[in-house]
Amino acid sequence: MTARRPSLSPLLQRMRDRSPGLGASLLGGAVAAGLGLGSLAVLVLALWISSPYPDSGPGGALHVAAALWLLAHGVELVRTDTLSGAPLPVGVTPLLLLALPVWLLHRAARDATDVPAEPDGPPPVPARTAWTGVVLGYLGVGGAAALYCSGSELRPSWFWVTVCLPLVAAGAAASGVWAAHGCPREPVLRLLLVLPDRLRLLLFGADAGPRLGAAVRAAGAGTAVLFGGGALLLAVSLVLHAPAAQASFLQLTEGWTGRFAVLLLGVALIPNAAVWSASYSLGPGFTLGSGHLVHPFASDPAPLLPPFPLLAAVPDAGPGTRLNWAVGLVPVVAGVTVAWFVARAAVRLGERGEQGRRAPAPASPAPWPAARTAGVLVLSALVCAGFLALLAALSGGPLGAAALSRFGPVWWQSGGATALWITATGLPVVLTVRGWRLWRRRAHAKAVPGQWTGAGQATGAGGTAARTVAEASGGSAKGSAKTAAQEPPKDTAGRTAKGAGGRAAASSTGPGEDELYDFVPAQDPFPPAWQHDDLARAARWAALREASAPPEAAGRPAEKEPAPTGRPADGSGPADGSGSADGSGPDEVTGAAGKDDAEGSAGPAGTAGKDRATGSTGPAAGPEESGPESAGSTP
């Protein structure tokens, strides 16, 4: 026999087995980078074609598109075509342009993981393989774009290329892989192991998962409120300064192509202006060049700013007024929002039903203590401060040298002010809302006790129902014995069989329904005319015995009836014999009695059936078979 040579070398086979899906991940990352770069290239080329006086050819337009794509990742650019000849930095990143590559990277990493929708589908691509492939493919295209525009008039700074581009690619791809696997908590909690033990226990405690999840959700809500409040302040300021904004827009250029380009640039910078406004409402404000600070208590805008519509919304120079101080409502609303989210996580009230009523679940978690709730609020304030500091750092940067070296908010000042505002305004609110939700929880627990006790109360109710059924069955057995001793065999057999069938149908649904439904039973809207007491029950049974006795039996003592085999003759149970006439009680005792009576009663003379013949030898029963009431009883 000849040994067949493998088609692949051992090294290639091992690489294919260890990293399945790596080629597809590389291709996905490269396609994501190409889509982002191509969209900006199409836009820039369209503006270049429509411009009546283009300064350069299509190569220059493509260089500008590649530079803008790198600027969208936070890469600082350098302008070389200045009047002084000295290169000037451009570091203000349009946040709206940043959203495009982040979304493309996130989607590419999520698709490269290839998690099947069916549980029994093929295994997904390993997370590390998908992440590595997408990042490497994206960085390959990004490096080529940086090399392409490195010799143009607007060239990237290589230091920021090696820092910002890998950070954006790695973070967005990690979020995509994490979302593809269902957003598990384990990788996030594993990142907390880098913190010291004492600091980790102080911030998160023993249960880091619920605390961190509640803190991140609350911080996200607070950041959204701050960002939305900043956008609202920007819109109000633009409306108040509408004539100045319109004049600056018309002053920049005259052709419709140039005005359209200015409009697109203004739209791309609206998120930056919203972050600047949020920092203004927090107190630190923002800078418009070196030494020109704008905050609610004073405004000192630079006099030589270029005309731009968004810069027209800057407050007028001079001390702040009450209208400027009113912007402090934005961080107050953000602190209340964060406190509300934390209080909801601390005390859960359940979900609303179909009728809109809130019904707490039996497995509702225990409320958090006040100290733990306050700790989660402080943690939420720190996370929200981190979010806003990151946005402040991305939204600002230099636009030149000397006086134009700094534009936008200072990241550490904005982050610190956010933490102070949310902690100061949120602590009293979160404790108040927590107390209110605890009161609502206790009030609902008193109104609907079955919803909070769970299976224990249901078991107790089932045991009580079982005891009631047992007592009723005992009384039914005794009542059946008395009726059989006084009535003729035929009528007694028919009536007993009929009553046993009705009681069997009633008892088959009674206990099961008590276990199925968890609410408190309502009172009977149609109560019976007679009452369930011993005197009334005894009177009823006496009337039934007199009506069922034969006419010739009046005036002479009744003969003793032999007890059927399989049950005691005295009919053990309560003395009142409840449950025989009204059909109450289960079929474990009365059904058997009715069956024996129906099979054993053969004729009008009271001839004993099969079951009675095996258990008795004559009309007189033995001493052990005769009960205390059946022996010598008179109608």
XYZ file of C-alpha atoms in Angstrom:
635
model
C 0.000 0.000 0.000
C 1.176 3.510 -0.704
C 0.848 6.404 1.739
C -1.180 9.255 0.320
C 0.352 12.689 0.833
C -1.920 15.214 2.566
C -3.219 18.067 0.443
C -2.234 20.721 2.972
C 0.940 21.074 4.963
C 0.666 20.431 8.722
C 1.238 24.131 9.489
C -1.549 25.313 7.196
C -3.860 22.594 8.461
C -3.169 23.596 12.055
C -3.787 27.270 11.293
C -7.052 26.455 9.554
C -8.219 24.307 12.464
C -7.238 26.834 15.108
C -8.600 29.968 13.448
C -11.706 29.201 11.411
C -13.281 32.333 9.952
C -10.116 34.454 10.106
C -10.162 35.190 6.368
C -13.800 36.285 6.465
C -13.054 38.511 9.474
C -10.135 40.143 7.683
C -12.317 40.779 4.667
C -15.105 42.210 6.841
C -12.744 44.689 8.507
C -11.313 45.801 5.169
C -14.802 46.242 3.712
C -15.881 48.339 6.717
C -12.900 50.653 6.263
C -13.482 50.854 2.525
C -17.153 51.775 2.984
C -16.333 54.607 5.352
C -13.539 55.908 3.180
C -15.573 55.548 0.009
C -18.590 57.429 1.394
C -16.442 60.430 2.296
C -14.660 60.249 -1.068
C -17.987 60.338 -2.936
C -19.144 63.349 -0.920
C -15.890 65.284 -1.416
C -15.761 64.466 -5.132
C -19.366 65.614 -5.556
C -18.530 68.956 -3.925
C -15.361 69.268 -6.036
C -17.249 68.578 -9.261
C -19.992 71.082 -8.424
C -17.536 73.793 -7.373
C -17.140 76.526 -10.039
C -13.537 77.288 -9.060
C -11.783 74.137 -7.802
C -8.311 74.722 -6.373
C -6.932 71.280 -7.232
C -7.625 68.222 -9.326
C -9.348 64.957 -8.369
C -6.182 63.766 -6.649
C -6.335 66.657 -4.240
C -10.029 65.901 -3.519
C -9.191 62.272 -2.751
C -6.386 63.402 -0.432
C -8.847 65.607 1.434
C -11.308 62.708 1.709
C -8.643 60.409 3.180
C -7.574 63.128 5.631
C -11.176 63.706 6.743
C -11.603 59.961 7.255
C -8.556 59.906 9.532
C -9.776 63.035 11.337
C -13.060 61.222 12.044
C -11.059 58.687 14.084
C -9.510 61.405 16.242
C -6.251 61.657 14.293
C -4.783 65.147 14.415
C -4.018 66.676 11.010
C -1.323 69.182 10.047
C -1.887 72.011 7.551
C 1.141 73.027 5.529
C -0.382 75.642 3.162
C -0.475 78.519 5.655
C 0.343 82.200 5.111
C 3.256 82.045 7.525
C 4.575 78.790 6.114
C 4.596 77.134 9.531
C 2.496 73.959 9.840
C -0.609 74.358 11.978
C -2.470 71.516 13.712
C -6.180 70.735 13.191
C -7.482 68.522 15.966
C -11.243 69.150 16.362
C -12.932 65.845 15.502
C -16.502 66.090 14.133
C -18.387 63.605 16.322
C -20.966 62.939 13.625
C -18.217 61.709 11.320
C -16.907 59.489 14.133
C -20.264 57.719 14.352
C -19.908 56.319 10.817
C -16.689 54.262 11.257
C -17.744 53.119 14.729
C -21.036 51.781 13.390
C -19.350 50.084 10.421
C -16.769 48.417 12.680
C -19.408 47.278 15.145
C -21.490 45.710 12.392
C -18.507 44.055 10.723
C -17.379 42.419 13.979
C -20.905 41.273 14.783
C -21.311 39.673 11.359
C -17.840 38.093 11.473
C -18.715 36.245 14.679
C -21.515 34.466 12.774
C -23.583 33.373 15.776
C -26.364 31.053 14.498
C -29.963 31.889 15.292
C -30.864 28.234 15.974
C -29.539 26.561 19.142
C -28.467 23.457 17.214
C -26.714 25.412 14.457
C -23.000 25.360 13.672
C -20.648 26.790 16.298
C -19.845 30.494 15.924
C -16.444 31.874 15.035
C -14.348 32.305 18.192
C -14.573 35.795 19.602
C -10.830 36.344 19.614
C -10.518 35.244 15.990
C -13.336 37.483 14.786
C -12.036 40.480 16.728
C -8.459 40.010 15.537
C -9.467 39.618 11.903
C -11.710 42.693 11.834
C -9.157 44.903 13.584
C -6.271 43.789 11.354
C -8.304 44.214 8.183
C -9.440 47.690 9.239
C -5.948 48.812 10.269
C -4.545 47.596 6.960
C -6.824 49.907 4.988
C -6.313 52.715 7.517
C -2.541 52.502 7.244
C -2.756 52.618 3.459
C -4.982 55.725 3.636
C -2.508 57.434 5.997
C 0.366 56.677 3.626
C -1.673 57.977 0.687
C -2.364 61.407 2.180
C 0.951 61.803 4.036
C 2.431 63.899 1.228
C -0.536 66.239 0.745
C -1.152 69.718 2.123
C -3.406 68.236 4.834
C -1.373 65.350 6.228
C -1.934 63.226 9.356
C 0.280 63.215 12.433
C 1.818 59.751 12.681
C 1.791 59.805 16.469
C -1.982 60.181 16.526
C -2.341 57.635 13.713
C -0.644 54.960 15.846
C -2.714 55.910 18.915
C -6.235 56.825 17.794
C -6.781 54.505 14.848
C -6.062 51.234 16.747
C -8.077 52.408 19.774
C -11.188 53.155 17.712
C -10.876 49.927 15.734
C -10.315 47.739 18.791
C -13.108 49.303 20.849
C -15.770 49.237 18.137
C -14.878 45.667 17.097
C -14.992 44.493 20.719
C -18.467 45.972 21.121
C -19.623 44.149 17.996
C -18.291 40.765 19.131
C -19.764 41.302 22.592
C -23.174 42.162 21.142
C -23.079 39.115 18.847
C -22.686 36.800 21.851
C -25.666 38.316 23.686
C -23.846 40.970 25.772
C -22.587 38.613 28.525
C -21.439 40.048 31.844
C -18.462 37.775 32.372
C -15.988 39.609 30.075
C -16.878 42.961 31.646
C -16.539 41.594 35.170
C -13.250 39.995 34.211
C -11.907 43.423 33.341
C -12.515 44.528 36.924
C -9.866 42.095 38.156
C -7.194 44.626 37.212
C -8.396 46.840 40.071
C -7.036 46.274 43.589
C -9.170 44.075 45.815
C -9.989 46.799 48.327
C -10.972 49.292 45.647
C -13.056 46.678 43.813
C -14.918 45.704 46.990
C -15.439 49.351 47.896
C -16.920 50.237 44.516
C -18.812 47.077 43.584
C -19.095 44.904 46.693
C -19.502 41.144 46.553
C -22.149 41.191 43.793
C -20.439 43.241 41.107
C -22.805 42.174 38.309
C -26.098 43.778 39.444
C -24.327 46.869 40.772
C -22.319 47.479 37.641
C -25.315 46.845 35.365
C -27.509 49.294 37.289
C -24.717 51.876 37.409
C -24.046 51.686 33.659
C -27.745 51.977 32.783
C -28.192 54.952 35.091
C -25.002 56.603 33.799
C -26.128 56.126 30.205
C -29.448 57.780 31.007
C -27.682 60.671 32.733
C -25.291 61.162 29.813
C -28.210 61.170 27.371
C -29.981 63.843 29.457
C -26.843 66.003 29.557
C -26.281 65.638 25.819
C -29.934 66.322 25.024
C -29.979 69.303 27.366
C -26.879 70.695 25.681
C -28.506 70.317 22.270
C -31.586 72.130 23.571
C -29.454 74.985 24.920
C -27.686 75.217 21.546
C -31.003 75.442 19.699
C -32.317 78.144 22.040
C -29.111 80.171 21.711
C -29.177 79.879 17.919
C -32.764 81.147 17.881
C -31.828 84.078 20.119
C -28.799 84.892 17.934
C -30.470 84.098 14.595
C -29.493 87.360 12.810
C -25.796 86.927 13.681
C -25.827 83.260 12.625
C -27.473 84.090 9.301
C -24.994 86.877 8.582
C -22.009 84.634 9.298
C -23.425 81.894 7.088
C -23.857 84.252 4.143
C -20.496 85.903 4.715
C -18.396 82.753 4.368
C -19.142 82.068 0.694
C -21.402 83.228 -2.093
C -21.990 80.164 -4.301
C -24.531 77.514 -3.423
C -21.859 74.797 -3.542
C -19.775 76.558 -0.883
C -22.813 77.224 1.279
C -23.814 73.591 1.028
C -20.316 72.585 2.171
C -20.543 75.009 5.124
C -23.949 73.593 5.982
C -22.601 70.032 5.966
C -19.695 71.067 8.172
C -22.063 72.756 10.611
C -24.270 69.668 10.785
C -21.222 67.463 11.417
C -20.183 69.758 14.295
C -23.612 69.939 15.994
C -22.774 67.043 18.423
C -19.562 68.894 19.352
C -21.522 72.052 20.067
C -24.020 70.055 22.162
C -21.175 68.706 24.328
C -19.789 72.253 24.676
C -23.226 73.461 25.810
C -23.489 70.604 28.326
C -20.116 71.582 29.772
C -21.341 75.185 29.898
C -24.391 74.117 31.937
C -22.185 72.143 34.333
C -20.133 75.221 35.210
C -16.607 74.763 33.789
C -17.708 75.955 30.354
C -15.389 75.845 27.348
C -12.536 77.816 25.823
C -12.528 79.716 22.552
C -8.798 79.994 22.141
C -6.097 80.428 24.738
C -7.239 82.660 27.613
C -10.876 83.064 26.475
C -13.186 81.179 28.823
C -16.988 81.014 28.523
C -19.041 79.854 31.540
C -22.414 80.821 33.110
C -20.941 83.463 35.433
C -18.920 85.305 32.783
C -18.294 85.203 29.063
C -15.162 86.428 27.351
C -15.373 85.369 23.696
C -12.420 86.007 21.452
C -12.848 89.096 19.248
C -11.028 87.667 16.210
C -12.996 84.425 15.716
C -13.757 83.413 12.140
C -17.387 83.837 11.123
C -19.223 80.543 11.576
C -22.927 79.920 12.337
C -22.315 77.735 15.410
C -19.897 80.280 16.930
C -22.655 82.884 16.703
C -24.514 80.993 19.441
C -21.816 81.855 22.014
C -23.273 84.046 24.815
C -22.526 87.744 24.672
C -19.469 89.082 26.454
C -19.927 90.203 30.043
C -21.094 88.801 33.369
C -23.770 86.145 33.447
C -27.424 86.937 34.004
C -30.304 84.931 35.425
C -30.943 83.511 31.996
C -27.382 82.178 31.934
C -27.734 80.737 35.426
C -30.928 78.920 34.425
C -28.825 76.436 32.466
C -28.087 74.746 35.808
C -31.424 72.947 35.435
C -29.824 70.581 32.914
C -27.440 68.856 35.410
C -30.199 68.861 38.037
C -32.479 66.921 35.683
C -29.592 64.584 34.877
C -29.007 63.891 38.588
C -32.719 63.189 39.156
C -32.738 60.812 36.173
C -29.739 58.878 37.463
C -31.305 58.673 40.933
C -34.570 57.371 39.487
C -32.816 54.577 37.590
C -30.806 53.572 40.662
C -33.930 53.576 42.880
C -35.752 51.363 40.375
C -32.905 48.859 40.528
C -32.815 49.053 44.345
C -36.537 48.305 44.878
C -38.351 46.369 42.174
C -42.134 46.478 42.037
C -42.736 43.940 39.265
C -44.239 44.316 35.816
C -47.554 45.699 34.686
C -50.227 43.279 33.563
C -52.650 43.455 30.665
C -55.010 45.805 32.539
C -52.149 48.167 33.450
C -51.982 47.045 37.087
C -48.582 46.375 38.559
C -48.298 42.872 40.007
C -45.068 42.002 41.835
C -43.577 38.633 41.042
C -43.197 36.050 43.851
C -39.453 35.808 43.149
C -38.888 39.570 43.419
C -35.373 40.300 44.724
C -34.880 41.795 48.138
C -34.574 45.595 48.278
C -31.123 47.083 48.575
C -30.128 48.759 51.827
C -29.814 52.528 51.909
C -26.006 52.430 52.058
C -25.799 50.135 49.056
C -28.215 52.323 47.076
C -26.142 55.408 47.818
C -22.973 53.553 46.796
C -24.485 52.568 43.450
C -25.502 56.183 42.877
C -21.933 57.366 43.490
C -20.688 54.663 41.114
C -23.195 55.840 38.486
C -21.964 59.413 38.908
C -18.374 58.277 38.312
C -19.329 56.307 35.182
C -21.342 59.249 33.830
C -18.387 61.531 34.533
C -16.175 59.188 32.517
C -18.599 59.246 29.587
C -18.789 63.036 29.500
C -15.035 63.459 29.950
C -14.481 61.223 26.915
C -16.967 63.217 24.840
C -15.383 66.492 25.960
C -11.913 65.273 25.006
C -13.113 64.164 21.557
C -15.156 67.290 20.853
C -12.332 69.760 21.392
C -8.823 70.297 20.130
C -6.524 72.833 18.497
C -7.292 74.806 15.358
C -3.901 76.439 15.088
C -1.061 77.739 17.230
C -0.767 80.396 19.947
C -4.255 81.873 20.506
C -5.983 79.066 18.542
C -4.251 76.239 20.378
C -7.286 75.220 22.439
C -10.961 75.003 21.545
C -13.678 73.256 23.479
C -14.142 72.083 27.080
C -11.393 70.778 29.350
C -12.126 67.069 29.796
C -11.124 66.662 33.439
C -13.042 69.749 34.529
C -16.193 68.609 32.754
C -15.898 65.106 34.197
C -15.334 66.337 37.748
C -18.256 68.756 37.574
C -20.509 65.955 36.286
C -19.619 63.696 39.226
C -20.254 66.482 41.752
C -23.587 67.556 40.247
C -25.026 64.034 40.000
C -23.854 63.023 43.474
C -25.164 66.202 45.131
C -28.551 66.219 43.404
C -29.045 62.476 43.220
C -28.404 61.353 46.806
C -31.518 62.927 48.407
C -33.646 61.976 45.414
C -32.556 58.327 45.351
C -33.182 57.869 49.083
C -36.598 59.510 48.812
C -37.651 57.457 45.791
C -36.346 54.304 47.462
C -38.495 54.953 50.545
C -41.545 55.645 48.402
C -41.103 52.447 46.409
C -40.624 50.470 49.634
C -43.922 51.882 50.938
C -45.661 50.910 47.682
C -44.147 47.439 47.891
C -45.384 46.911 51.452
C -48.820 48.313 50.631
C -49.188 45.973 47.694
C -47.963 43.042 49.790
C -50.713 43.725 52.345
C -53.363 44.070 49.643
C -52.343 40.878 47.778
C -50.570 38.603 50.283
C -50.580 35.569 47.963
C -48.336 37.328 45.459
C -45.508 37.706 48.007
C -45.658 34.534 50.073
C -45.215 32.254 47.051
C -45.340 28.494 47.263
C -45.428 28.340 51.057
C -48.814 29.995 51.329
C -50.137 27.988 48.407
C -49.098 24.786 50.179
C -50.779 25.913 53.371
C -53.975 26.679 51.496
C -53.826 23.291 49.822
C -53.386 21.579 53.200
C -56.379 23.447 54.643
C -58.488 22.478 51.649
C -57.409 18.860 52.002
C -58.408 18.815 55.687
C -61.785 20.311 54.840
C -62.357 17.693 52.150
C -61.354 14.899 54.534
C -63.787 16.109 57.177
C -66.544 16.356 54.601
C -65.781 12.854 53.312
C -66.017 11.430 56.794
C -69.372 13.081 57.346
C -70.570 11.874 53.961
C -69.648 8.283 54.785
C -71.562 8.427 58.044
C -74.574 10.011 56.369
C -74.561 7.318 53.688
C -74.570 4.599 56.330
C -77.556 6.169 58.114
C -79.528 6.568 54.902
C -78.823 2.998 53.822
C -80.120 1.698 57.161
C -83.436 3.563 56.902
C -84.353 3.486 53.189
C -85.410 0.595 50.967
C -82.447 -0.971 49.171
C -83.504 -0.080 45.626
C -84.232 3.584 46.215
C -81.189 3.915 48.414
C -78.955 2.351 45.770
C -80.192 4.634 43.002
C -80.012 7.750 45.121
C -76.604 6.861 46.518
C -75.177 6.075 43.072
C -76.513 9.333 41.683
C -75.170 11.344 44.613
C -71.806 9.621 44.379
C -71.490 10.485 40.679
C -72.300 14.156 41.377
C -69.879 14.280 44.276
C -67.156 12.655 42.152
C -67.562 15.312 39.463
C -67.567 18.090 42.039
C -64.535 16.838 43.953
C -62.534 16.270 40.738
C -62.573 19.999 40.030
C -62.621 21.465 43.551
C -59.109 20.862 44.929
C -57.491 21.317 41.495
C -58.997 24.765 41.049
C -57.777 25.833 44.502
C -54.241 24.956 43.480
C -54.480 26.594 40.033
C -55.620 30.004 41.236
C -53.582 32.112 43.590
C -55.992 34.886 44.554
C -58.236 35.211 47.585
C -61.688 33.675 46.861
C -64.568 36.095 46.784
C -67.649 35.751 48.952
C -70.676 33.906 47.599
C -73.063 36.511 46.110
C -76.063 34.137 46.562
C -75.811 32.628 50.077
C -78.222 29.745 50.921
C -81.283 30.350 52.994
C -80.242 27.763 55.621
C -77.078 28.056 57.680
C -74.296 25.479 58.065
C -74.670 24.803 61.793
C -75.125 21.562 63.723
C -78.749 22.160 64.741
C -79.993 22.875 61.216
C -78.029 19.964 59.803
C -79.446 17.536 62.396
C -82.994 18.729 61.660
C -82.517 18.201 57.967
C -81.219 14.675 58.411
C -84.125 13.792 60.699
C -86.623 15.017 58.113
C -84.868 13.012 55.389
C -84.917 9.828 57.489
C -88.638 10.188 58.204
C -89.449 10.823 54.529
C -87.378 7.839 53.337
C -88.818 5.272 55.825
C -91.512 2.861 54.374
C -95.120 3.232 55.640
C -95.227 -0.187 57.299
C -92.030 0.598 59.204
C -93.748 3.386 61.185
C -94.438 2.314 64.727
C -91.961 -0.585 64.849
C -88.187 -0.566 65.212
C -86.151 -0.806 62.044
C -84.163 -3.904 61.311
C -80.475 -3.663 61.493
C -78.850 -3.575 58.078
C -75.591 -5.452 57.645
C -72.665 -3.226 56.794
C -70.992 -3.766 53.404
C -67.531 -5.200 53.247
C -64.646 -2.723 52.971
C -65.924 0.078 55.272
C -66.855 0.321 58.956
C -70.503 0.032 59.782
C -70.513 3.022 62.085
C -69.519 5.385 59.226
C -66.557 7.004 60.910
C -66.633 10.743 60.556
C -68.200 13.785 62.206
C -71.376 13.267 64.112
C -73.368 15.612 61.927
C -72.919 13.429 58.798
C -72.492 16.401 56.490
C -71.961 16.008 52.779
C -74.440 13.267 51.770
C -77.495 15.179 50.626
C -75.996 18.319 49.173
C -73.272 16.532 47.188
C -70.324 17.908 49.199
C -67.254 15.756 49.802
C -64.932 13.689 47.635
C -65.616 10.336 46.065
C -62.980 8.376 47.981
C -65.549 7.256 50.588
C -69.012 8.101 49.350
C -68.325 6.902 45.829
C -67.293 3.488 47.106
C -70.334 3.341 49.346
C -72.624 4.218 46.487
C -71.042 1.617 44.242
C -71.396 -1.143 46.817
C -74.982 -0.144 47.567
C -75.840 -0.019 43.863
C -74.372 -3.432 43.135
C -75.553 -5.084 46.309
C -79.206 -3.945 46.375
C -81.053 -6.414 44.167
C -84.732 -6.160 44.948
C -87.430 -4.557 47.016
C -87.033 -7.048 49.836
C -83.476 -5.858 50.522
C -81.659 -8.932 49.178
C -77.901 -8.585 49.740
C -75.610 -8.415 46.667
C -72.272 -9.921 45.958
C -70.290 -7.584 48.101
C -72.632 -7.927 51.071
C -72.801 -11.691 50.775
C -69.071 -12.006 51.226
C -68.989 -9.833 54.317
C -72.141 -10.982 56.260
C -73.874 -14.357 56.898
C -77.255 -13.257 58.087
C -79.519 -10.384 58.849
C -77.749 -9.715 62.130
C -74.244 -8.306 61.979
C -71.480 -9.163 64.389
C -70.559 -6.937 67.266
C -67.460 -5.682 65.489
C -69.500 -4.622 62.423
C -72.337 -2.804 64.119
C -71.819 0.868 64.942
C -73.041 2.687 68.010
C -75.777 4.416 66.053
C -76.886 1.654 63.683
C -77.622 -0.824 66.506
C -81.058 -0.248 67.957
C -81.687 3.072 66.182
C -85.306 4.152 65.686
C -86.580 6.419 62.917
